[in-house]
XYZ file of C-alpha atoms in Angstrom:
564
model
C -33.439 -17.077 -36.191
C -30.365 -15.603 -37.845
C -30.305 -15.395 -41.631
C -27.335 -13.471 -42.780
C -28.283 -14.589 -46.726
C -31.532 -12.289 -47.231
C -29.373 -9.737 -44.786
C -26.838 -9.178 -48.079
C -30.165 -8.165 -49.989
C -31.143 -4.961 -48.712
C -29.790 -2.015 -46.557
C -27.917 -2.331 -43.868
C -30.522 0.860 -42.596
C -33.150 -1.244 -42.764
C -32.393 -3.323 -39.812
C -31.755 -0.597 -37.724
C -34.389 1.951 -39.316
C -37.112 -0.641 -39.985
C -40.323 1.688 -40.854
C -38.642 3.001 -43.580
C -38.373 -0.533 -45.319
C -41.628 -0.295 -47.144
C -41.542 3.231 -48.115
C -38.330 2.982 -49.795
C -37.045 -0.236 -50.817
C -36.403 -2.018 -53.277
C -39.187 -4.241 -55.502
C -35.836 -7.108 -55.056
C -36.116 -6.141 -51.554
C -39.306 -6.347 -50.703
C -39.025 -9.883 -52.708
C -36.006 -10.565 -49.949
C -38.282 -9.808 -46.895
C -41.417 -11.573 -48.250
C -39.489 -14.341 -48.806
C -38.027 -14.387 -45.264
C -41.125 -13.881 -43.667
C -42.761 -16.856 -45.394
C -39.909 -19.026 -44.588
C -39.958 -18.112 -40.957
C -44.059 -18.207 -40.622
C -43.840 -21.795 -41.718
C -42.729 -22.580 -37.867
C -45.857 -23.629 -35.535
C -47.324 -21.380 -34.092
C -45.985 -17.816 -36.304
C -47.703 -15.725 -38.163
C -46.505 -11.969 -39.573
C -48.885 -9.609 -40.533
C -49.066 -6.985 -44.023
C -46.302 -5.209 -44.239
C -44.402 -6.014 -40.797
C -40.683 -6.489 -41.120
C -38.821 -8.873 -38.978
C -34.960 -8.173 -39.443
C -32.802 -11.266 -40.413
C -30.432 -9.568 -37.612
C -32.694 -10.336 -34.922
C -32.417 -13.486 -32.675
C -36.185 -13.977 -32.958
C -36.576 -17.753 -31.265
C -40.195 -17.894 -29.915
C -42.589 -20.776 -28.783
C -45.408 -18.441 -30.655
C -45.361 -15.138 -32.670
C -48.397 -13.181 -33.512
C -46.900 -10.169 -35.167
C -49.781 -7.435 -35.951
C -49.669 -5.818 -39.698
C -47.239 -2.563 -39.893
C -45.374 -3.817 -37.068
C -41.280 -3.886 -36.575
C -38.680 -5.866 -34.774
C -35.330 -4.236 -35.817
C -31.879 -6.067 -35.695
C -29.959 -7.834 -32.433
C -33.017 -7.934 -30.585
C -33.552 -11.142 -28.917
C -37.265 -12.534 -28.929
C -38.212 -15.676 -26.866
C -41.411 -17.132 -25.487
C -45.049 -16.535 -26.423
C -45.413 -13.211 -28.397
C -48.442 -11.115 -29.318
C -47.756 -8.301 -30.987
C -50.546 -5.817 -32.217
C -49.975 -3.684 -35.541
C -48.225 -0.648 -35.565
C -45.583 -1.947 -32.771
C -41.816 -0.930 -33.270
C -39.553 -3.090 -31.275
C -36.384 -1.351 -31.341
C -32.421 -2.585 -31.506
C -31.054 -4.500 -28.780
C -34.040 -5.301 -27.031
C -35.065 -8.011 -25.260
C -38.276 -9.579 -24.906
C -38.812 -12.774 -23.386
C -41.997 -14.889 -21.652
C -45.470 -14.634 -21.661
C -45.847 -11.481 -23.496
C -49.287 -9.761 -25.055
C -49.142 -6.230 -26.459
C -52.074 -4.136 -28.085
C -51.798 -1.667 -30.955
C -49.022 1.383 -31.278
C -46.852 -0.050 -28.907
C -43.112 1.373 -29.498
C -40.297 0.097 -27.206
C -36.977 2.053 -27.492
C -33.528 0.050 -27.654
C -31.737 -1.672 -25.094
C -35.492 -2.404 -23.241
C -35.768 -5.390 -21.559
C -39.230 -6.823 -21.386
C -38.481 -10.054 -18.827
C -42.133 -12.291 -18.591
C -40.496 -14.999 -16.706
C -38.804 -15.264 -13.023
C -37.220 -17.766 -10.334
C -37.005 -18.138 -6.881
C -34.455 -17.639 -4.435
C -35.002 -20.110 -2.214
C -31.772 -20.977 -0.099
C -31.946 -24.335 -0.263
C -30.515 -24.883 -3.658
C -28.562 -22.693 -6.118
C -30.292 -19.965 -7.758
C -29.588 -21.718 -11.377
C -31.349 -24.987 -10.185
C -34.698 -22.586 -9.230
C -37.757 -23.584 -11.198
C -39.138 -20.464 -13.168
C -42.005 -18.914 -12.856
C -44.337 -16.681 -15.436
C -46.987 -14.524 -14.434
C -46.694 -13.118 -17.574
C -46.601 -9.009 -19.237
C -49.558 -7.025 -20.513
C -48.959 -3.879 -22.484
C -51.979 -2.075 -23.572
C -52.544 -0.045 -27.208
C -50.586 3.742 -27.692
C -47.801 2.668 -25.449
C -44.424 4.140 -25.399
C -41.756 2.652 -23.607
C -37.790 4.672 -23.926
C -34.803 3.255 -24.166
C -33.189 1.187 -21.355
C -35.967 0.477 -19.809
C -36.728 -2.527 -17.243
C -40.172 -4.132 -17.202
C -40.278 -7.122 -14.995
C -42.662 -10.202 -15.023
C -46.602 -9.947 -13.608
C -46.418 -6.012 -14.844
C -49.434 -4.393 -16.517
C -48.703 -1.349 -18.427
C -52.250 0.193 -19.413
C -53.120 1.501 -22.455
C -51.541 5.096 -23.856
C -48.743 5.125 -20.970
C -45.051 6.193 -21.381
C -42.235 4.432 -19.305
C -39.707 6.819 -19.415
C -35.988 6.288 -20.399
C -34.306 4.268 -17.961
C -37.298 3.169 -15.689
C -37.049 -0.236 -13.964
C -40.936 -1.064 -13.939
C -42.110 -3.401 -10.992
C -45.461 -2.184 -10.491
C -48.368 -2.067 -12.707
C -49.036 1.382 -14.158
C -52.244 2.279 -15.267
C -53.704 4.007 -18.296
C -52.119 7.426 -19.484
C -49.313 7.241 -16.336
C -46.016 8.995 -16.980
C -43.773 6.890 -14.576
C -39.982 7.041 -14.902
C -37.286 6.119 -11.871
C -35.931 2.751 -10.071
C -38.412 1.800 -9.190
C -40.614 3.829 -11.769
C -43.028 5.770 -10.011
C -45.805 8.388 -11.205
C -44.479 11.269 -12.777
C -47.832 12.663 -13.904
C -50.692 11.832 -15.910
C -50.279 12.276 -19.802
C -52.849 14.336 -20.789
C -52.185 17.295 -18.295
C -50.195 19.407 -20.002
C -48.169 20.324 -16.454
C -46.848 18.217 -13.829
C -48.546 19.232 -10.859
C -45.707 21.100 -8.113
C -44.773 18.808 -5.385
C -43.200 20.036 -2.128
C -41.479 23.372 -3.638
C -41.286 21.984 -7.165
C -42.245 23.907 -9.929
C -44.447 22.707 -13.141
C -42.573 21.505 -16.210
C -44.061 20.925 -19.972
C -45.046 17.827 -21.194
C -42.830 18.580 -24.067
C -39.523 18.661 -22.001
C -39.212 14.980 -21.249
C -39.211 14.015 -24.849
C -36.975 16.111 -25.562
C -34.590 14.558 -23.122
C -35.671 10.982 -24.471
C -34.826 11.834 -27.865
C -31.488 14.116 -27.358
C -30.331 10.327 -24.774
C -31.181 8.194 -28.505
C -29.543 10.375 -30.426
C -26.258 10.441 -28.384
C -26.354 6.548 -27.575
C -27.065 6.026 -31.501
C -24.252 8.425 -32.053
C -21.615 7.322 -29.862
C -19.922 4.569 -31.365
C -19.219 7.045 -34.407
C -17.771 9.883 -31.720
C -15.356 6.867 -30.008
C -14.663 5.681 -33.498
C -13.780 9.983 -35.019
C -11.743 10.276 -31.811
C -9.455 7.024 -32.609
C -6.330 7.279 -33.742
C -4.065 3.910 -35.569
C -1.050 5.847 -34.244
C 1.672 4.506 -32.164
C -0.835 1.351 -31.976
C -3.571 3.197 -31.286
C -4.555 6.799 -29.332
C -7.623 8.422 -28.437
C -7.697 12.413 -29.454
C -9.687 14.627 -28.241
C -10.934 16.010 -31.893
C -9.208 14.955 -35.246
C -6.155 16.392 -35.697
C -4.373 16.694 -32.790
C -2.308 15.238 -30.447
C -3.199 11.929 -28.163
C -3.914 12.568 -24.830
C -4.436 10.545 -21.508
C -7.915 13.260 -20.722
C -9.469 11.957 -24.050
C -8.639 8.248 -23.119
C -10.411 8.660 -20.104
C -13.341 10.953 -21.597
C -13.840 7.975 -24.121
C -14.278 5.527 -21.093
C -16.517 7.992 -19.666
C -18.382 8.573 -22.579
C -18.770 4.834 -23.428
C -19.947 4.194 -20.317
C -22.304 6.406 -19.544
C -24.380 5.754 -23.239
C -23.695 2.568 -24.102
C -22.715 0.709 -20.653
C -19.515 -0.567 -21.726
C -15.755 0.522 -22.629
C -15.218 1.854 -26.383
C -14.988 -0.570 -28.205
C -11.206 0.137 -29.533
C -9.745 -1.693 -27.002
C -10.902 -4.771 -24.621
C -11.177 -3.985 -20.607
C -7.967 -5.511 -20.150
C -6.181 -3.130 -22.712
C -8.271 -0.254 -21.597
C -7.161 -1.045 -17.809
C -2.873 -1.884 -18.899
C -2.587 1.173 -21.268
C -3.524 3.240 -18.418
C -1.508 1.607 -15.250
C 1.554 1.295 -17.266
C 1.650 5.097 -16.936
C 1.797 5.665 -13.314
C 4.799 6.581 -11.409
C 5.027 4.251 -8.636
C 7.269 6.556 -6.622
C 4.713 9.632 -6.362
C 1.220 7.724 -7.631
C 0.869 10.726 -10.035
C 0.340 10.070 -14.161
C 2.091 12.295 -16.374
C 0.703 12.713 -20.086
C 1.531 10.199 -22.689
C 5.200 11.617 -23.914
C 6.583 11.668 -20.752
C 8.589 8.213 -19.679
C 9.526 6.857 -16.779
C 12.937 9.334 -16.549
C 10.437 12.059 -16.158
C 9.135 10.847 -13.084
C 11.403 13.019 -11.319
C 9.757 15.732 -11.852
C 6.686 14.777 -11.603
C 5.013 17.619 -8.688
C 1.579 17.264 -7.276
C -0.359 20.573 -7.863
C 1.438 21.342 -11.747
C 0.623 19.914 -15.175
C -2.032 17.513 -16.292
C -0.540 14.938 -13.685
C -3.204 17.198 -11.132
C -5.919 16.697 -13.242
C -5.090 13.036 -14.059
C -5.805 12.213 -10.394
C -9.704 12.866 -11.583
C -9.866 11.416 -15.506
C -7.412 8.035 -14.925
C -8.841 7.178 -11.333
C -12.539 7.300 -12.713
C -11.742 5.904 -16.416
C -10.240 2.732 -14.399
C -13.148 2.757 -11.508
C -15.457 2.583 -14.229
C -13.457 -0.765 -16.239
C -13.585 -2.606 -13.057
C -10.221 -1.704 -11.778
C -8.277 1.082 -10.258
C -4.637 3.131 -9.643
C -2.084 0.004 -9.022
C -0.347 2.263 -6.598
C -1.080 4.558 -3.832
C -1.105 8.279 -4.595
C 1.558 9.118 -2.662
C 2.024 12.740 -3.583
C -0.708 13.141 -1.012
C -0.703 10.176 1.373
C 3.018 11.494 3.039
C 1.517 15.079 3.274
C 1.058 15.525 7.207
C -1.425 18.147 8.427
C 0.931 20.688 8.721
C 2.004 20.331 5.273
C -1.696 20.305 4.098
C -2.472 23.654 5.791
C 0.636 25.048 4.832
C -0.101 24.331 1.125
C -3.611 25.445 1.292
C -2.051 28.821 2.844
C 0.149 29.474 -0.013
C -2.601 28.648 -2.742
C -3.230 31.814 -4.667
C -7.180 32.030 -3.579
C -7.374 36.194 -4.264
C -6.176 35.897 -7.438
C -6.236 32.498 -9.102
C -9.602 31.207 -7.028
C -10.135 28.432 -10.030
C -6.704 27.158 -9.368
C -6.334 26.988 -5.913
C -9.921 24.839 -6.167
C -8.656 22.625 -8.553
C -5.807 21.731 -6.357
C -8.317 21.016 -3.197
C -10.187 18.855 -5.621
C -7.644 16.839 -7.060
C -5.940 16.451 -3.354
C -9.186 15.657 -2.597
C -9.779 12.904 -5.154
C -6.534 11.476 -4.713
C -7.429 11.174 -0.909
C -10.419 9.006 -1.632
C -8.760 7.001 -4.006
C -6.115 5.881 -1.142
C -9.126 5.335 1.194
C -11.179 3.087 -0.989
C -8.078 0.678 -1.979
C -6.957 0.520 1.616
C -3.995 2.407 1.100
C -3.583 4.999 4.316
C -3.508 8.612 3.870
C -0.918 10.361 6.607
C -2.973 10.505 9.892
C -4.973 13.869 10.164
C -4.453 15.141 6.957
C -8.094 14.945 5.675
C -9.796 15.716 8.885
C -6.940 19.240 8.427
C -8.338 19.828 5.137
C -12.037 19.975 6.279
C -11.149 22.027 9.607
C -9.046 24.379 6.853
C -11.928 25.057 4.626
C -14.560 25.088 7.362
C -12.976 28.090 8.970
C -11.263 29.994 6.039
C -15.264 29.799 4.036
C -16.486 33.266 3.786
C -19.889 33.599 5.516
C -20.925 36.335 3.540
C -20.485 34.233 -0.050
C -20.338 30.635 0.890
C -17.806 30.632 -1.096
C -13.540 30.810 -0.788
C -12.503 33.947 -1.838
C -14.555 36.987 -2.049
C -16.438 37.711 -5.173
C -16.180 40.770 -7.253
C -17.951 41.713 -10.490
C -14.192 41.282 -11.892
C -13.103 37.871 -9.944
C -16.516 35.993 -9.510
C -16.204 33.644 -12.704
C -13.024 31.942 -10.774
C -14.337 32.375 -7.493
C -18.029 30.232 -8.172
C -15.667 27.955 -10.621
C -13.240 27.452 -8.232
C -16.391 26.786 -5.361
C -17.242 23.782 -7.544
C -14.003 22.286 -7.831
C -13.398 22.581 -4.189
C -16.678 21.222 -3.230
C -16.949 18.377 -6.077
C -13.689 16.871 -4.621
C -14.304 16.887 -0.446
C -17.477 18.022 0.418
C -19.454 16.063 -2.560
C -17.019 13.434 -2.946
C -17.277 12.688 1.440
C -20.824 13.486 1.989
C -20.350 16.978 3.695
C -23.128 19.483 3.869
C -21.322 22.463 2.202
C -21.105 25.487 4.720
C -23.465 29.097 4.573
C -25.571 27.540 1.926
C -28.161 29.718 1.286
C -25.908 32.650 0.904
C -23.696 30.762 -1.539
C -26.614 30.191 -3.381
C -27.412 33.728 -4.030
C -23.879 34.111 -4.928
C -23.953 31.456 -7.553
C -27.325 32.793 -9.320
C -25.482 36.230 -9.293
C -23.300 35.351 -11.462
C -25.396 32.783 -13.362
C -26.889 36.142 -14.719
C -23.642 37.403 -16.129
C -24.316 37.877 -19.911
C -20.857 37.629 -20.510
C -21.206 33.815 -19.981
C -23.969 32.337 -19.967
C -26.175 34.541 -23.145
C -27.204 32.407 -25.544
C -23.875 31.545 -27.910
C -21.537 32.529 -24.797
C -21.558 29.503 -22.414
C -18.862 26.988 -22.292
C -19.040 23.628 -20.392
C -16.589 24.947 -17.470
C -18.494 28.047 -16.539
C -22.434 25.889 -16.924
C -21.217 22.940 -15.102
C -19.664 25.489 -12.519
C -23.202 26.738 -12.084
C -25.018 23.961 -12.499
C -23.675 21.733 -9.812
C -23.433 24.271 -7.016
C -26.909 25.083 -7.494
C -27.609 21.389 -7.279
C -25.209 20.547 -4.297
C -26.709 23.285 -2.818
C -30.524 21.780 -3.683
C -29.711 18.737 -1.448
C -30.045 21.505 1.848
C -32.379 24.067 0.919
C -35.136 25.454 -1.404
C -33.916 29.329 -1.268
C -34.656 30.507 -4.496
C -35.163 26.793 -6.263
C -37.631 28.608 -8.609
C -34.543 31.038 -9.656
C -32.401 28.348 -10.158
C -34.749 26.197 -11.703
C -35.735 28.542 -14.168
C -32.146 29.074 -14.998
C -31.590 25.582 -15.256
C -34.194 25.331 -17.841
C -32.856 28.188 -20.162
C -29.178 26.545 -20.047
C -30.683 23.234 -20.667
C -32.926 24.379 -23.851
C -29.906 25.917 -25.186
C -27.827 22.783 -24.286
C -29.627 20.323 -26.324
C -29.673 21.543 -29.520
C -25.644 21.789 -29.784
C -25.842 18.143 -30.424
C -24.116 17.567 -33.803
C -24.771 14.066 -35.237
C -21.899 11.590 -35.362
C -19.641 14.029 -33.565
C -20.986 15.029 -30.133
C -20.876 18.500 -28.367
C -18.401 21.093 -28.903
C -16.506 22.283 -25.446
C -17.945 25.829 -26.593
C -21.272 27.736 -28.028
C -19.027 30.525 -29.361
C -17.723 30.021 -32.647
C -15.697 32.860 -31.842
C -13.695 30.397 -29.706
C -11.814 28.539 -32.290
C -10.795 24.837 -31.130
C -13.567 25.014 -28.531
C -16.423 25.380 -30.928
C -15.185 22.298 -32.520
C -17.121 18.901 -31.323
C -14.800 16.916 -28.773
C -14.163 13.650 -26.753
C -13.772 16.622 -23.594
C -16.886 18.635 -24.601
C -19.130 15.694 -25.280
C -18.510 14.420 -21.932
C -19.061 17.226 -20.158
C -22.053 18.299 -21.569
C -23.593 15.063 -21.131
C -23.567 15.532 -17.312
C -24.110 18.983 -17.708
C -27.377 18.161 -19.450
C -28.163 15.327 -16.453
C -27.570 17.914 -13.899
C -29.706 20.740 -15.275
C -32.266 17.959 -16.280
C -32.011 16.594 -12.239
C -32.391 20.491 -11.290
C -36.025 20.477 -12.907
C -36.783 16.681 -11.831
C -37.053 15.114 -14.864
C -33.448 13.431 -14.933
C -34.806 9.969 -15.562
C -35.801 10.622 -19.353
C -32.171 10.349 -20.039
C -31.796 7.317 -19.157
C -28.218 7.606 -17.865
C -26.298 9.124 -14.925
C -22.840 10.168 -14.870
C -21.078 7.807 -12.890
C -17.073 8.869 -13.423
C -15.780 12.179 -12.392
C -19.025 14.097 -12.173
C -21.244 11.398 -10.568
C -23.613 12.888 -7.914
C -23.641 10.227 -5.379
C -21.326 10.746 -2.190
C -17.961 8.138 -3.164
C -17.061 8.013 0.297
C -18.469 8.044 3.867
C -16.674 9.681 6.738
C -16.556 7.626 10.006
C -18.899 9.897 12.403
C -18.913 9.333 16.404
C-alpha cells in the first residue's frame, strides 16, 4: 500500500537502492521503516522478516506476504497475490509480481520483470475479459538471478542457482544452474562451465561476458532519463540538443525517441506521444515529403533538394522517431515517388562512387528508406523505380569486393562505410541477400584491421557500426571467417562498454583528440547502443541486453518484396 508520510523520512535512494538502507541510514530512519513495517504486518496473513525493507513507494497489495529476513522490494513495484519470499531476495524497481508465487533464498529479480502466477482462457465463446482465471502458480528456487525485463509466465519452475537473462520471456521450466535467455528463453549453457559449448560454427564465449552486457543494459536504462533530461532544452518551448550547448536539432529529437525507446519502452518523457508525433509532422513539406532542419520555414521549401542537407538524412531519423510513437510521415515522400526508372539510373550514374563512396551510399540509403516509407503507408512509388534500383546495384557490384567502388588502402574507409549505407537501406531494409558475399566479407575484415580506426582510443561510431553490420548482414549467408569476425567483434565490444559515462551516455568518439565528438551525445549514445547489440548479436549473446534496436538500425527486414 502507498504511504507517502514515512516516504518524506528517509532518502529518496533508499527506495530505489534498498540494500543500502541498513548500512547507512539514519537511527530516525530506521525508526521510519520499523514503524512502517509494523503497521503493514498487522494485515492477515503478512509478516517481514529482520532487517527486510519494503519501500512505502511500492504498490505492495497481497492476499499473503512472507518476506524472508535481509530481503528487498524497492519502489513502484507492484505486488499482488500469495507471496513467499526467502531472505536475501532483492525485488527490484518496476517489477511486477503477481499470483501464486514461492521463492527460496538469494533470489534477485532485476527491474521492469514481470513475474505473472495467474492466466485466462481464450475461449471464443465469450470475451477474453469475462474468462475465468486460472493459477498454476511460480516456483523459483534459492541463488536465482533473474535480469531486467524479463517475462516469467504462470506454471514456470525456475530451479535453484539459474540466471534468466535480460529480456527472456520464460514459458518453460528451467532447471537447476540453466543459463536460458531469448523469446522464448531457451538454454544458453549450464552455469558452472566456464564456456558455452560451440554450436554449428559458433565459437565459445566467457561466462563473464553476459554480465557484463546485463549490467552495461541497467546502467543505461537507469541512466537514461538523466541523458533525455541533459539533452532538453526550455528554449523556444522546448528543444532537444544533441549535447549541452548547442544548437536544437531535428537528428537529436529523433535520437531521443530512439533512445527512449529502445531502454525504457516509451517516448522521453519531455513531451506526450501526441506532442512528440505534431512537433515533428508540422515540419514536413507537403510538396516534396522532405523535412528540412528546425530554422528553415515553410518559404524554404523551395529549395528543399532530395540528395543535399540534413533533409537526406531526415528521411531515416523523422520516419523511424514517428514509426516508433505509433505514427508516421503525413505525406508521401515525393522527392522519390515521381522519380521514374530512368531518372533513378541516371542519378545513381552521376553519384560520385570513385571518390565520395560514403556519399553516394548515403543517398541509395535514404532513397531507399524513403521508398519503403511510401510502400508501407500505401502511397505508390513511380512504377519500376525500385525494381531499377536493385537491377542498378546488382550489376554495377564489384565481384572482386562485394562492395561498390573498388577499395584501396587510401579509399576503403568510404568504400566499406558507404557498403553499409547502401545495403542498410535496400538490401536489409527489403530482405535481399547482398551480392558476392563471401568476398565482401574479406573486404570488410581488411579494413576492420586498419589501426588507424579501429586501435583502441581511435574508433568512432560511424566507422564500428560500418563494420559491424556488414559483418553481421553478411552472417545471415555464410560462416567464411565467422571466427575472424567474431573475434573482432569481441575486441570492439570490450572496448565499447566501458565508454559508458554515468548520467550522460556515450560520446560519438574514443579520441579525445576529436573535440565535440569525445563529448557524450543524444547521436553517440544512440548509436553505440546498437552498435553494442550488433557486436553482442555477432558473438550470440544479444539477449543479455535486453533490448533491440528497433528505429533506424533495427535488424529485421521492414519490408517484403512481392516474389513470383
Amino acid at each position: 500500500m502507498w504511504s507517502n508520510d514515512v516516504n518524506s523520512r528517509h532518502g529518496l535512494n533508499y527506495d530505489y537502492s534498498p540494500w543500502t538502507f541498513w548500512s547507512s541510514a539514519t537511527p530516525a530512519e530506521r525508526a521510519a521503516q520499523h514503524e512502517y513495517h509494523q503497521r503493514f504486518a498487522e494485515r492477515s496473513g503478512v509478516s517481514i522478516g529482520e532487517r527486510a525493507f519494503l519501500s512505502p513507494l511500492a504498490n505492495v497489495d497481497p492476499d499473503a506476504l512472507a518476506l524472508g529476513a535481509d530481503s528487498f522490494i524497492a519502489a513502484h513495484a507492484y505486488i499482488t497475490g500469495s507471496i513467499t519470499m526467502g531472505d536475501d531476495c532483492t525485488v527490484n524497481a518496476f517489477t511486477v509480481i503477481r499470483g501464486n508465487i514461492t521463492m527460496g533464498n538469494g533470489v534477485r529479480i532485476g527491474a521492469h520483470t514481470s513475474i505473472l502466477g495467474f492466466n485466462h482462457s481464450m475461449e471464443p465463446s465469450k470475451p477474453v475479459f469475462k474468462q475465468l482465471l486460472t493459477s498454476k502458480g511460480i516456483t523459483i528456487g534459492d541463488d536465482v538471478w533473474i535480469g531486467s525485463n524479463v517475462v516469467v509466465l504462470d506454471g514456470v519452475r525456475v530451479g535453484s542457482h539459474a540466471v534468466l537473462a535480460a529480456g527472456a520471456v520464460v514459458t518453460k521450466d528451467v532447471p537447476e544452474w540453466t543459463i536460458v535467455g531469448g523469446n522464448p528463453a531457451r538454454r544458453i549453457r549450464d552455469r558452472r562451465d566456464s564456456t558455452i559449448p560451440a554450436t554449428a560454427g559458433e565459437g565459445p564465449f566467457d561466462d563473464g561476458l553476459l554480465a557484463e552486457l546485463a549490467a552495461f543494459a541497467n546502467a543505461a536504462r537507469t541512466d537514461a532519463p538523466a541523458i533525455l533530461s541533459r539533452s532538453w532544452s526550455s528554449a523556444a518551448g522546448g528543444l532537444y540538443v544533441d549535447r549541452p550547448g548547442v544548437a536544437p536539432t531535428v537528428r537529436a529529437h529523433c535520437d531521443a525517441i530512439e533512445i527512449a525507446d529502445l531502454l525504457l519502452g516509451c517516448v522521453p518523457p519531455q513531451l506526450s506521444v501526441d506532442e512528440h508525433v505534431a512537433r515533428l509532422h508540422k515540419l514536413q513539406d507537403p510538396v516534396t515529403g522532405l523535412v528540412p532542419e528546425f530554422e528553415s520555414g515553410p518559404s524554404d521549401f523551395s529549395r528543399l533538394t532530395f540528395g543535399t542537407g540534413p533533409a537526406t538524412y531526415h528521411v531515416l531519423s523523422v520516419g523511424h522517431a514517428l514509426d516508433l510513437a505509433g505514427s508516421g510521415f503525413e505525406h508521401p515522400i515525393h522527392a522519390i515517388a515521381d522519380m521514374a526508372p530512368a531518372a533513378v539510373t541516371a542519378s545513381l550514374d552521376a553519384l560520385p562512387w570513385r571518390k565520395e563512396a560514403w556519399e553516394s551510399g548515403a543517398w541509395v540509403d535514404a532513397w531507399g528508406t524513403a521508398a519503403y516509407w511510401n510502400l508501407s503507408q500505401s502511397n505508390p512509388n513511380f512504377p519500376g523505380s525500385l525494381e531499377a534500383l536493385f537491377g542498378w546495384l546488382l550489376t554495377r557490384v564489384s565481384p572482386s569486393a562485394g562492395t561498390w567502388g573498388t577499395p584501396t588502402a587510401d579509399n576503403r574507409l568510404k568504400v566499406v562505410n558507404g557498403y553499409y549505407r547502401l545495403t542498410r537501406g535496400t538490401f536489409a531494409q527489403f530482405g535481399v541477400p547482398v551480392p558476392h558475399v563471401e568476398r565482401l566479407v574479406d573486404t570488410v575484415l581488411e579494413h576492420s584491421a586498419d589501426p588507424r580506426y579501429f586501435a583502441p582510443g581511435r574508433q568512432n561510431a560511424c566507422n564500428v557500426l560500418d563494420v559491424a553490420h556488414p559483418l553481421w548482414l553478411a552472417s545471415k549467408q555464410t560462416t567464411h571467417r565467422r571466427e575472424d569476425a567474431k573475434a573482432w567483434a569481441r575486441t570492439q565490444l570490450k572496448h565499447a562498454l566501458e565508454r559508458w559515462r554515468p548520467g550522460e551516455g556515450m560520446a560519438f568518439s574514443a579520441a579525445p583528440s576529436s573535440g565535440e565528438g569525445n563529448i557524450p551525445s543524444l547521436q553517440g549514445t544512440e548509436m553505440w547502443l546498437a552498435i553494442i547489440w550488433y557486436l553482442a548479436d555477432l558473438l550470440g549473446c544479444a539477449e543479455a541486453l535486453g533490448y533491440r534496436p528497433r528505429g533506424v538500425h533495427r535488424p529485421e527486414p521492414a519490408y517484403s518484396l512481392p516474389t513470383l
